[in-house]
């Protein structure tokens, strides 16, 4: 490289000749548009849903008739429909549903109330909360269903054991959520209450409870599902009635159609309770008006 | 941390009340004679927060006495212990030393004797405005029905008419502060502590709130202690300004504000007003040259 060549390069750099993208890359700058999704009408959404269900049932029926799947193990919609009719007309459908319903609701109510009360009680004493909390978390981490056989032994084969399992499942969630609510109570609001000369009980009743209620309410929908699970598991292990027992019995006797019937009834039942609790939640929320 | 704070003051309140009732000797004759004329007397109150080995002095001994019905502002740099002082006066925190006397009677560590309002309005979202305003009375044991009947005319009179049955979230910031202040005022306490009540409001709302506050103060004749960062606000509102130093907080100056009342807004431009304002600003670390510029 000659001196001249070097200086000319240096001079060019000095003059600020910069690297540029080849024009191919910069020629056209395009900008993205905000992605907008077209909303389907309510009717088309429902129509699609109906179509999906019909397709699933039709496909199942066809596959079973054509022996693509073994109708003995998979059963088929026509057989399930017949069994369903028998289950409701001749069988003890209502006894089973009533039994499971009772266990679920009792477990739900007792578990939620006991859990919320326990969670709220932590507000009263820092020392008590510190002592008890590890035990609650320990109990939370234990798979409660593993305790089910023990619970059946203690509470017997009747309704009490199902309720107890449902309570065991629901109580911890309620406790922890309520306690989280208690911890979220604004310390400044508490200061305000004390500056007004409030007693601890007044703070508890007029501040802590209303502030924590939305947290307790938010756990209801989770708890109804857990309570149902608890009741069904209790019935699986040992019971004389209930949808869980029906499923177990049908499975053991290879009455696959009856298994499906019980599962469908259970699903419908669970949905109804979910809707009912959502409705309850709405009313309660309006009551506490946050 | 949160739990810690929550339990901490509860603990303090209980502990303090017991301790005070048992351990404290009555005020000496001279002291009580001194205190007799004052509505609120803070006597060498000091506060040291113990953080591990060495404590942090938040308040050096602070003493002052306030006359009944006076409006006194407290200004000072951030962290000068104004809020600590308020907490001590309200009985929410035990002082490391010193006493607080109300009407010449030892009130250290007793709660519910002064109205206390913070910058946050702290209205309960599940109560209507009316029910929020009656909270203090309710806590004092008045039935809600009677408390509502008492409060209603005040809501009408002080600019909350028509909003009684609304929820706080439906109100503007200024309205919420009005409700919070009424809650403090409707308590039958003669002293109210206002800790930067208008700090979060925009300038315009703040100006109208100041006038509203003066109006209400003239009606209720309460002794007001007002913390603010805004020197102009302090001069405009007060009879007297206490200037506090940086940590540890001490009262370094008491500035009387001899401007006649009622004060029109235009007083802000008057030479007397500006002189007072400058005197405050100098204390807050602004040099004279800075002010001249």
Coordinates of C-alpha atoms in Angstrom, one line a residue:
Chain A
X1 CA 0.0 0.0 0.0
X2 CA 1.4 3.4 -0.9
X3 CA 1.5 6.3 1.4
X4 CA -0.9 8.0 -0.9
X5 CA -3.4 5.2 -0.8
X6 CA -3.2 5.1 2.9
X7 CA -3.8 8.8 3.3
X8 CA -6.6 8.8 0.9
X9 CA -8.4 6.1 2.9
X10 CA -7.7 7.9 6.1
X11 CA -9.0 11.1 4.6
X12 CA -12.1 9.5 3.5
X13 CA -12.7 8.1 7.0
X14 CA -12.0 11.6 8.4
X15 CA -14.5 13.1 6.1
X16 CA -17.1 10.9 7.6
X17 CA -17.9 8.5 4.8
X18 CA -19.9 5.9 6.7
X19 CA -20.9 2.4 5.9
X20 CA -24.4 2.3 4.4
X21 CA -26.7 -0.6 3.8
X22 CA -26.9 -1.7 0.2
X23 CA -30.0 0.0 -1.2
X24 CA -31.7 -3.3 -1.6
X25 CA -32.3 -3.4 2.2
X26 CA -33.3 0.2 2.8
X27 CA -35.2 0.9 -0.4
X28 CA -38.6 0.0 0.9
X29 CA -39.5 0.5 4.6
X30 CA -42.7 -1.3 5.5
X31 CA -44.6 -0.9 8.7
X32 CA -46.6 -3.4 10.5
X33 CA -50.2 -2.9 11.1
X34 CA -51.9 -3.5 14.4
X35 CA -53.3 -7.0 14.2
X36 CA -57.0 -6.8 14.4
X37 CA -59.2 -9.9 14.8
X38 CA -62.6 -10.0 13.3
X39 CA -65.1 -11.0 15.9
X40 CA -67.5 -13.8 15.0
X41 CA -71.1 -13.3 15.9
X42 CA -72.5 -15.1 18.9
X43 CA -74.6 -17.3 16.6
X44 CA -71.7 -18.6 14.6
X45 CA -69.7 -19.4 17.7
X46 CA -72.6 -21.4 19.1
X47 CA -73.2 -23.1 15.7
X48 CA -69.5 -24.1 15.6
X49 CA -69.7 -25.5 19.1
X50 CA -72.8 -27.6 18.3
X51 CA -71.2 -28.7 15.1
X52 CA -68.1 -29.9 17.0
X53 CA -70.2 -31.9 19.5
X54 CA -72.3 -33.5 16.8
X55 CA -69.1 -34.4 14.8
X56 CA -67.5 -35.9 17.9
X57 CA -70.6 -38.0 18.8
X58 CA -71.3 -39.0 15.1
X59 CA -67.6 -39.9 14.6
X60 CA -67.6 -42.0 17.7
X61 CA -70.8 -43.8 16.8
X62 CA -69.5 -44.4 13.2
X63 CA -66.1 -45.6 14.3
X64 CA -67.7 -48.0 16.8
X65 CA -70.2 -49.3 14.2
X66 CA -67.4 -49.8 11.6
X67 CA -65.3 -51.6 14.3
X68 CA -62.6 -49.0 13.9
X69 CA -62.5 -48.9 17.7
X70 CA -63.6 -51.7 19.9
X71 CA -67.2 -51.0 21.0
X72 CA -66.7 -53.2 24.1
X73 CA -64.0 -51.0 25.6
X74 CA -65.0 -47.7 24.1
X75 CA -68.8 -48.2 24.1
X76 CA -70.8 -46.0 21.8
X77 CA -73.2 -43.1 22.0
X78 CA -76.3 -45.1 21.2
X79 CA -75.5 -47.6 24.0
X80 CA -74.7 -44.8 26.3
X81 CA -78.0 -43.1 25.6
X82 CA -79.9 -46.3 26.3
X83 CA -78.1 -46.8 29.6
X84 CA -78.7 -43.2 30.5
X85 CA -82.4 -43.8 30.2
X86 CA -82.3 -47.0 32.2
X87 CA -80.1 -45.2 34.8
X88 CA -82.6 -42.5 35.3
X89 CA -85.9 -44.5 34.9
X90 CA -85.1 -47.8 36.6
X91 CA -81.8 -47.2 38.3
X92 CA -81.0 -45.2 41.4
X93 CA -79.7 -42.1 39.6
X94 CA -81.3 -39.7 42.0
X95 CA -80.1 -41.5 45.1
X96 CA -76.5 -41.4 43.8
X97 CA -76.7 -37.8 42.6
X98 CA -78.2 -36.7 45.9
X99 CA -75.5 -38.5 47.9
X100 CA -72.6 -37.0 46.0
X101 CA -74.3 -33.6 46.1
X102 CA -74.7 -33.8 49.9
X103 CA -71.1 -34.7 50.5
X104 CA -69.9 -32.0 48.1
X105 CA -71.9 -29.2 49.5
X106 CA -71.2 -30.1 53.1
X107 CA -67.5 -30.4 52.4
X108 CA -67.5 -27.1 50.5
X109 CA -69.3 -25.2 53.2
X110 CA -67.4 -26.6 56.1
X111 CA -64.1 -26.4 54.4
X112 CA -64.5 -22.8 53.2
X113 CA -65.8 -21.5 56.5
X114 CA -63.2 -23.3 58.6
X115 CA -60.4 -22.3 56.2
X116 CA -61.5 -18.6 56.2
X117 CA -61.9 -18.6 59.9
X118 CA -58.4 -20.0 60.3
X119 CA -56.9 -17.6 57.9
X120 CA -58.6 -14.6 59.6
X121 CA -57.4 -15.8 63.0
X122 CA -53.8 -15.2 61.9
X123 CA -54.5 -11.5 62.1
X124 CA -54.9 -11.6 65.8
X125 CA -51.4 -12.6 66.8
X126 CA -48.1 -12.4 65.0
X127 CA -46.7 -15.2 67.2
X128 CA -49.6 -17.5 66.7
X129 CA -49.4 -17.0 62.9
X130 CA -45.7 -17.7 62.9
X131 CA -46.1 -20.9 65.0
X132 CA -49.0 -22.3 63.0
X133 CA -48.1 -21.3 59.4
X134 CA -45.4 -24.0 58.8
X135 CA -48.0 -26.6 59.7
X136 CA -50.5 -25.2 57.3
X137 CA -48.0 -25.2 54.5
X138 CA -46.9 -28.6 55.4
X139 CA -50.5 -29.8 55.2
X140 CA -50.9 -28.0 51.9
X141 CA -47.9 -29.9 50.4
X142 CA -49.2 -33.3 51.5
X143 CA -51.3 -34.9 48.7
X144 CA -54.5 -35.0 50.7
X145 CA -55.9 -37.8 48.6
X146 CA -53.2 -40.0 50.0
X147 CA -54.8 -39.6 53.4
X148 CA -58.2 -40.8 52.0
X149 CA -57.9 -44.5 53.1
X150 CA -57.0 -43.3 56.6
X151 CA -60.0 -40.9 56.7
X152 CA -62.3 -43.7 55.6
X153 CA -61.0 -45.8 58.5
X154 CA -61.6 -43.1 61.0
X155 CA -64.9 -41.7 59.7
X156 CA -66.4 -44.9 58.5
X157 CA -68.0 -45.8 55.2
X158 CA -70.9 -43.3 55.4
X159 CA -71.3 -39.7 54.4
X160 CA -68.9 -38.4 57.1
X161 CA -65.8 -39.7 55.5
X162 CA -66.6 -38.2 52.1
X163 CA -67.3 -34.8 53.7
X164 CA -64.0 -35.1 55.6
X165 CA -62.0 -35.7 52.4
X166 CA -63.8 -32.8 50.7
X167 CA -63.0 -30.6 53.7
X168 CA -59.3 -31.7 53.7
X169 CA -59.1 -30.6 50.1
X170 CA -60.8 -27.2 50.5
X171 CA -59.7 -26.0 53.9
X172 CA -56.1 -25.3 53.0
X173 CA -56.8 -23.3 49.9
X174 CA -59.2 -21.2 51.9
X175 CA -56.8 -20.7 54.7
X176 CA -53.9 -19.6 52.5
X177 CA -56.0 -17.3 50.4
X178 CA -57.6 -15.7 53.3
X179 CA -54.3 -15.2 55.0
X180 CA -52.9 -13.6 51.9
X181 CA -55.9 -11.3 52.1
X182 CA -55.2 -10.5 55.7
X183 CA -51.6 -9.7 54.9
X184 CA -52.8 -7.4 52.1
X185 CA -54.8 -5.2 54.5
X186 CA -53.5 -1.7 54.2
X187 CA -51.3 -0.9 57.2
X188 CA -52.2 2.8 56.7
X189 CA -55.9 2.0 57.0
X190 CA -55.2 0.2 60.2
X191 CA -53.3 3.2 61.5
X192 CA -56.3 5.3 60.6
X193 CA -58.5 3.1 62.6
X194 CA -56.3 3.2 65.7
X195 CA -55.9 7.0 65.3
X196 CA -59.7 7.1 65.6
X197 CA -59.4 5.2 68.9
X198 CA -60.6 1.8 67.6
X199 CA -60.2 -1.4 69.6
X200 CA -58.6 -4.4 68.0
X201 CA -62.0 -6.0 67.7
X202 CA -63.4 -2.9 65.9
X203 CA -60.5 -3.0 63.5
X204 CA -61.1 -6.7 62.9
X205 CA -64.8 -6.3 62.3
X206 CA -64.9 -3.1 60.4
X207 CA -61.6 -3.3 58.4
X208 CA -60.1 -6.8 58.3
X209 CA -63.2 -8.8 57.6
X210 CA -64.6 -6.5 54.8
X211 CA -61.1 -6.2 53.3
X212 CA -60.6 -9.9 53.2
X213 CA -64.0 -10.9 51.9
X214 CA -63.2 -10.6 48.2
X215 CA -60.3 -12.9 48.7
X216 CA -62.5 -15.5 50.4
X217 CA -65.1 -15.1 47.7
X218 CA -62.5 -15.6 44.9
X219 CA -61.7 -19.0 46.3
X220 CA -65.3 -20.3 46.2
X221 CA -65.2 -21.5 42.6
X222 CA -61.9 -23.4 43.1
X223 CA -63.3 -24.9 46.3
X224 CA -66.5 -26.3 44.7
X225 CA -64.4 -28.3 42.2
X226 CA -62.1 -29.5 45.0
X227 CA -65.0 -30.5 47.2
X228 CA -66.5 -32.6 44.3
X229 CA -63.1 -34.3 43.8
X230 CA -62.9 -35.1 47.4
X231 CA -66.4 -36.6 47.5
X232 CA -65.8 -38.7 44.4
X233 CA -62.5 -40.0 45.7
X234 CA -64.2 -40.9 49.0
X235 CA -66.8 -42.8 47.1
X236 CA -64.2 -44.6 45.0
X237 CA -62.5 -46.0 48.1
X238 CA -65.5 -47.2 49.9
X239 CA -69.1 -46.3 49.6
X240 CA -72.6 -47.7 49.0
X241 CA -74.0 -44.8 47.1
X242 CA -72.8 -41.9 44.9
X243 CA -71.7 -41.2 41.4
X244 CA -68.1 -42.2 42.3
X245 CA -69.2 -45.6 43.5
X246 CA -71.3 -46.0 40.3
X247 CA -68.3 -45.3 38.1
X248 CA -66.1 -47.7 40.1
X249 CA -68.8 -50.4 40.1
X250 CA -69.5 -50.0 36.3
X251 CA -65.8 -50.2 35.5
X252 CA -65.2 -53.3 37.6
X253 CA -68.1 -55.0 35.8
X254 CA -67.0 -53.8 32.4
X255 CA -70.2 -51.9 31.9
X256 CA -68.4 -49.2 30.0
X257 CA -71.6 -47.4 28.9
X258 CA -72.6 -47.0 32.5
X259 CA -69.1 -45.5 33.2
X260 CA -69.8 -42.9 30.6
X261 CA -73.3 -42.2 31.8
X262 CA -72.0 -41.6 35.3
X263 CA -69.2 -39.4 34.0
X264 CA -71.6 -37.4 31.9
X265 CA -74.0 -36.9 34.8
X266 CA -71.1 -35.9 37.0
X267 CA -69.9 -33.4 34.4
X268 CA -73.4 -31.9 34.1
X269 CA -73.7 -31.8 37.9
X270 CA -70.3 -30.2 38.3
X271 CA -71.2 -27.6 35.7
X272 CA -74.5 -26.7 37.4
X273 CA -72.7 -26.3 40.7
X274 CA -70.0 -24.2 39.1
X275 CA -72.6 -21.9 37.6
X276 CA -74.5 -21.7 40.9
X277 CA -71.3 -20.8 42.8
X278 CA -70.4 -18.2 40.2
X279 CA -73.8 -16.7 40.7
X280 CA -73.4 -16.8 44.4
X281 CA -70.0 -15.1 44.0
X282 CA -71.6 -12.3 42.0
X283 CA -74.2 -11.6 44.6
X284 CA -71.7 -11.7 47.4
X285 CA -69.4 -9.3 45.5
X286 CA -72.2 -6.9 45.0
X287 CA -72.8 -7.2 48.7
X288 CA -69.3 -6.3 49.7
X289 CA -69.0 -3.8 46.8
X290 CA -65.3 -3.3 46.3
Chain B
X1 CA -42.3 -6.3 56.5
X2 CA -45.9 -5.5 56.2
X3 CA -47.0 -7.9 59.0
X4 CA -44.1 -6.6 61.0
X5 CA -45.4 -3.0 60.8
X6 CA -48.9 -4.0 61.4
X7 CA -48.2 -5.9 64.6
X8 CA -45.6 -3.4 65.6
X9 CA -47.9 -0.5 66.3
X10 CA -50.6 -2.6 67.9
X11 CA -47.9 -3.9 70.2
X12 CA -46.7 -0.4 70.8
X13 CA -50.1 0.9 71.5
X14 CA -51.0 -1.8 74.1
X15 CA -47.6 -1.8 75.7
X16 CA -47.4 2.0 75.9
X17 CA -50.8 2.4 77.5
X18 CA -50.0 -0.1 80.2
X19 CA -46.6 1.4 80.8
X20 CA -47.8 4.9 81.0
X21 CA -50.7 4.2 83.3
X22 CA -48.5 2.4 85.7
X23 CA -45.2 4.0 85.6
X24 CA -45.6 7.7 84.9
X25 CA -45.6 10.2 87.7
X26 CA -48.1 13.0 87.3
X27 CA -46.9 16.3 85.7
X28 CA -45.2 18.6 88.2
X29 CA -47.1 21.6 89.3
X30 CA -45.1 24.0 87.3
X31 CA -45.4 21.9 84.2
X32 CA -49.1 21.6 84.4
X33 CA -49.5 25.3 85.1
X34 CA -47.5 25.9 82.0
X35 CA -49.6 23.5 80.1
X36 CA -52.9 24.8 81.3
X37 CA -53.0 27.5 78.8
X38 CA -51.9 25.3 75.9
X39 CA -54.3 23.1 74.0
X40 CA -51.5 20.8 72.9
X41 CA -48.1 20.6 74.4
X42 CA -45.2 18.6 73.2
X43 CA -42.6 18.3 75.9
X44 CA -39.1 17.4 74.8
X45 CA -40.3 14.5 72.7
X46 CA -37.5 12.5 71.2
X47 CA -37.4 9.4 69.0
X48 CA -34.6 7.0 68.3
X49 CA -35.2 4.1 66.1
X50 CA -33.0 1.2 67.0
X51 CA -31.6 -0.4 63.9
X52 CA -29.2 -3.0 65.2
X53 CA -26.3 -1.6 67.2
X54 CA -26.6 2.1 66.6
X55 CA -29.9 3.8 66.7
X56 CA -31.1 6.4 64.2
X57 CA -32.2 9.7 65.8
X58 CA -35.4 10.7 64.0
X59 CA -36.4 13.4 66.5
X60 CA -34.1 15.4 68.7
X61 CA -36.0 16.6 71.7
X62 CA -38.8 18.7 70.3
X63 CA -40.9 21.0 72.4
X64 CA -43.7 23.4 71.6
X65 CA -47.1 24.4 72.8
X66 CA -50.1 25.4 70.7
X67 CA -53.0 27.6 71.7
X68 CA -56.5 26.5 71.4
X69 CA -58.0 27.2 68.0
X70 CA -54.7 28.0 66.3
X71 CA -53.7 26.9 62.9
X72 CA -50.0 25.9 62.9
X73 CA -48.0 24.5 60.0
X74 CA -44.9 22.4 60.2
X75 CA -42.4 22.6 57.4
X76 CA -39.0 21.0 57.0
X77 CA -36.9 19.0 54.7
X78 CA -38.0 15.4 53.8
X79 CA -37.1 12.9 56.6
X80 CA -37.1 15.6 59.3
X81 CA -39.4 13.5 61.4
X82 CA -42.7 15.3 60.8
X83 CA -44.6 12.1 60.4
X84 CA -42.9 10.5 63.4
X85 CA -43.9 13.5 65.4
X86 CA -47.5 13.1 64.3
X87 CA -47.5 9.5 65.0
X88 CA -46.3 10.2 68.5
X89 CA -49.0 12.9 69.1
X90 CA -51.7 10.6 67.8
X91 CA -50.4 7.9 70.1
X92 CA -49.5 5.5 67.3
X93 CA -45.9 5.3 68.3
X94 CA -44.3 5.6 71.7
X95 CA -41.7 8.3 71.9
X96 CA -38.2 7.4 73.2
X97 CA -38.5 10.3 75.6
X98 CA -40.8 13.1 76.5
X99 CA -44.5 13.6 76.8
X100 CA -47.5 14.9 74.9
X101 CA -50.1 16.8 76.9
X102 CA -53.6 17.7 75.7
X103 CA -55.4 20.3 77.9
X104 CA -52.6 19.9 80.4
X105 CA -53.2 16.3 80.8
X106 CA -50.7 13.6 79.9
X107 CA -51.9 12.0 76.7
X108 CA -48.7 10.1 75.6
X109 CA -49.5 6.8 74.0
X110 CA -53.3 7.2 74.1
X111 CA -55.2 6.9 70.9
X112 CA -58.4 8.5 69.6
X113 CA -57.7 11.9 71.2
X114 CA -56.7 13.8 68.1
X115 CA -58.0 13.6 64.6
X116 CA -55.3 12.4 62.2
X117 CA -55.5 12.6 58.4
X118 CA -52.9 11.3 56.0
X119 CA -52.1 12.2 52.5
X120 CA -53.9 9.1 51.3
X121 CA -57.6 9.5 51.9
X122 CA -57.9 5.9 53.1
X123 CA -61.7 5.9 52.5
X124 CA -63.0 2.3 52.7
X125 CA -64.0 1.2 49.2
X126 CA -66.9 -0.9 50.5
X127 CA -68.6 2.0 52.4
X128 CA -70.5 4.9 50.8
X129 CA -69.2 8.4 51.3
X130 CA -71.6 8.9 54.1
X131 CA -70.7 5.7 55.9
X132 CA -67.0 6.6 55.5
X133 CA -67.5 9.9 57.1
X134 CA -69.3 8.5 60.1
X135 CA -66.6 5.9 60.7
X136 CA -65.0 7.8 63.5
X137 CA -68.2 8.4 65.3
X138 CA -69.1 4.7 64.9
X139 CA -65.8 3.7 66.5
X140 CA -66.6 6.0 69.4
X141 CA -69.8 4.1 69.9
X142 CA -72.4 6.2 68.2
X143 CA -75.0 4.0 66.4
X144 CA -74.7 4.2 62.7
X145 CA -78.2 5.5 62.3
X146 CA -77.6 8.5 64.6
X147 CA -74.1 9.1 63.2
X148 CA -75.5 9.3 59.7
X149 CA -78.2 11.8 60.8
X150 CA -75.4 13.9 62.4
X151 CA -73.1 13.8 59.4
X152 CA -75.6 14.4 56.7
X153 CA -76.0 18.2 57.1
X154 CA -72.3 18.6 57.1
X155 CA -71.9 16.7 53.9
X156 CA -74.5 19.0 52.3
X157 CA -72.8 22.1 53.7
X158 CA -69.2 21.3 52.8
X159 CA -69.6 20.4 49.1
X160 CA -70.4 16.7 49.2
X161 CA -74.2 17.1 48.9
X162 CA -75.6 14.6 46.4
X163 CA -72.6 12.3 46.8
X164 CA -73.6 10.8 50.2
X165 CA -74.6 7.4 48.7
X166 CA -71.8 7.2 46.1
X167 CA -68.8 5.0 46.6
X168 CA -65.3 6.6 47.0
X169 CA -64.2 5.3 43.6
X170 CA -66.8 7.5 41.9
X171 CA -65.4 10.7 43.4
X172 CA -62.6 12.9 42.3
X173 CA -59.4 13.3 44.3
X174 CA -60.5 16.6 45.8
X175 CA -63.9 15.2 46.8
X176 CA -62.2 12.2 48.4
X177 CA -60.0 14.4 50.5
X178 CA -63.0 16.4 51.6
X179 CA -64.7 13.3 52.7
X180 CA -61.6 12.2 54.5
X181 CA -61.3 15.5 56.2
X182 CA -64.9 15.5 57.3
X183 CA -64.4 12.1 58.8
X184 CA -61.5 13.6 60.8
X185 CA -63.5 16.7 61.8
X186 CA -66.7 15.0 62.9
X187 CA -64.8 13.2 65.6
X188 CA -65.2 15.1 68.8
X189 CA -61.5 15.8 69.1
X190 CA -60.4 19.4 69.5
X191 CA -57.1 18.9 67.7
X192 CA -56.6 17.7 64.2
X193 CA -53.3 16.6 62.6
X194 CA -53.2 17.0 58.8
X195 CA -50.2 15.2 57.2
X196 CA -49.8 16.7 53.8
X197 CA -53.5 16.3 53.0
X198 CA -53.4 18.1 49.7
X199 CA -50.0 16.7 48.6
X200 CA -51.4 14.5 45.9
X201 CA -53.8 17.1 44.4
X202 CA -53.2 19.2 41.3
X203 CA -52.5 22.9 41.9
X204 CA -56.0 24.1 41.1
X205 CA -57.8 21.7 43.2
X206 CA -55.3 22.3 46.0
X207 CA -56.0 26.1 45.9
X208 CA -59.7 25.5 46.2
X209 CA -59.2 22.9 49.0
X210 CA -57.1 25.4 50.9
X211 CA -59.9 27.9 50.9
X212 CA -62.4 25.2 51.8
X213 CA -60.2 24.1 54.7
X214 CA -60.0 27.7 56.0
X215 CA -63.7 28.0 55.8
X216 CA -64.2 24.7 57.7
X217 CA -61.6 25.7 60.3
X218 CA -63.4 29.0 60.9
X219 CA -66.6 27.0 61.5
X220 CA -65.3 24.3 63.7
X221 CA -62.7 26.2 65.7
X222 CA -60.4 23.3 66.0
X223 CA -56.7 23.4 66.7
X224 CA -55.0 22.4 63.5
X225 CA -51.5 21.1 63.0
X226 CA -50.7 21.0 59.3
X227 CA -47.7 19.4 57.7
X228 CA -46.8 20.5 54.2
X229 CA -43.9 20.7 51.8
X230 CA -45.4 23.8 50.2
X231 CA -44.2 27.0 51.8
X232 CA -46.8 29.1 50.1
X233 CA -49.5 26.8 51.4
X234 CA -48.0 27.1 54.9
X235 CA -47.9 30.9 54.9
X236 CA -51.4 31.2 53.4
X237 CA -53.1 29.0 55.9
X238 CA -51.3 29.4 59.2
X239 CA -51.2 31.6 62.3
X240 CA -47.7 30.2 62.9
X241 CA -45.1 28.1 61.1
X242 CA -42.8 25.7 62.9
X243 CA -39.7 25.1 60.9
X244 CA -37.9 21.8 61.5
X245 CA -34.3 20.9 60.7
X246 CA -33.1 17.8 58.9
X247 CA -32.6 14.6 60.8
X248 CA -32.6 14.5 63.8
X249 CA -35.6 16.8 63.6
X250 CA -35.7 19.9 65.8
X251 CA -37.7 23.0 65.8
X252 CA -35.3 25.6 64.5
X253 CA -37.7 28.5 64.1
X254 CA -41.2 29.6 64.9
X255 CA -42.5 32.2 62.4
X256 CA -45.7 34.0 63.3
X257 CA -47.9 34.9 60.4
X258 CA -49.6 38.2 61.3
X259 CA -51.7 38.5 58.1
X260 CA -55.3 39.4 58.7
X261 CA -58.1 36.9 58.2
X262 CA -60.1 36.2 56.2
X263 CA -57.2 36.1 53.7
X264 CA -58.1 36.8 50.1
X265 CA -56.2 34.8 47.5
X266 CA -54.4 37.9 46.4
X267 CA -52.5 38.1 49.7
X268 CA -50.0 35.7 48.0
X269 CA -48.6 38.7 46.1
X270 CA -48.3 41.0 49.1
X271 CA -44.8 42.1 50.2
X272 CA -45.4 40.8 53.8
X273 CA -46.4 37.4 52.4
X274 CA -43.3 37.2 50.2
X275 CA -41.0 38.2 53.1
X276 CA -42.5 35.4 55.2
X277 CA -42.2 33.0 52.4
X278 CA -38.6 33.8 51.9
X279 CA -37.8 33.5 55.5
X280 CA -39.2 29.9 55.4
X281 CA -37.3 29.1 52.2
X282 CA -34.0 30.2 53.7
X283 CA -34.5 27.7 56.4
X284 CA -35.1 25.0 53.9
X285 CA -31.7 25.5 52.5
X286 CA -32.3 28.0 49.7
X287 CA -29.7 30.7 49.8
X288 CA -30.6 34.3 49.6
X289 CA -28.9 34.7 46.2
X290 CA -30.9 31.7 44.9
X291 CA -34.1 33.5 45.9
X292 CA -33.0 36.7 44.3
X293 CA -32.4 35.0 41.0

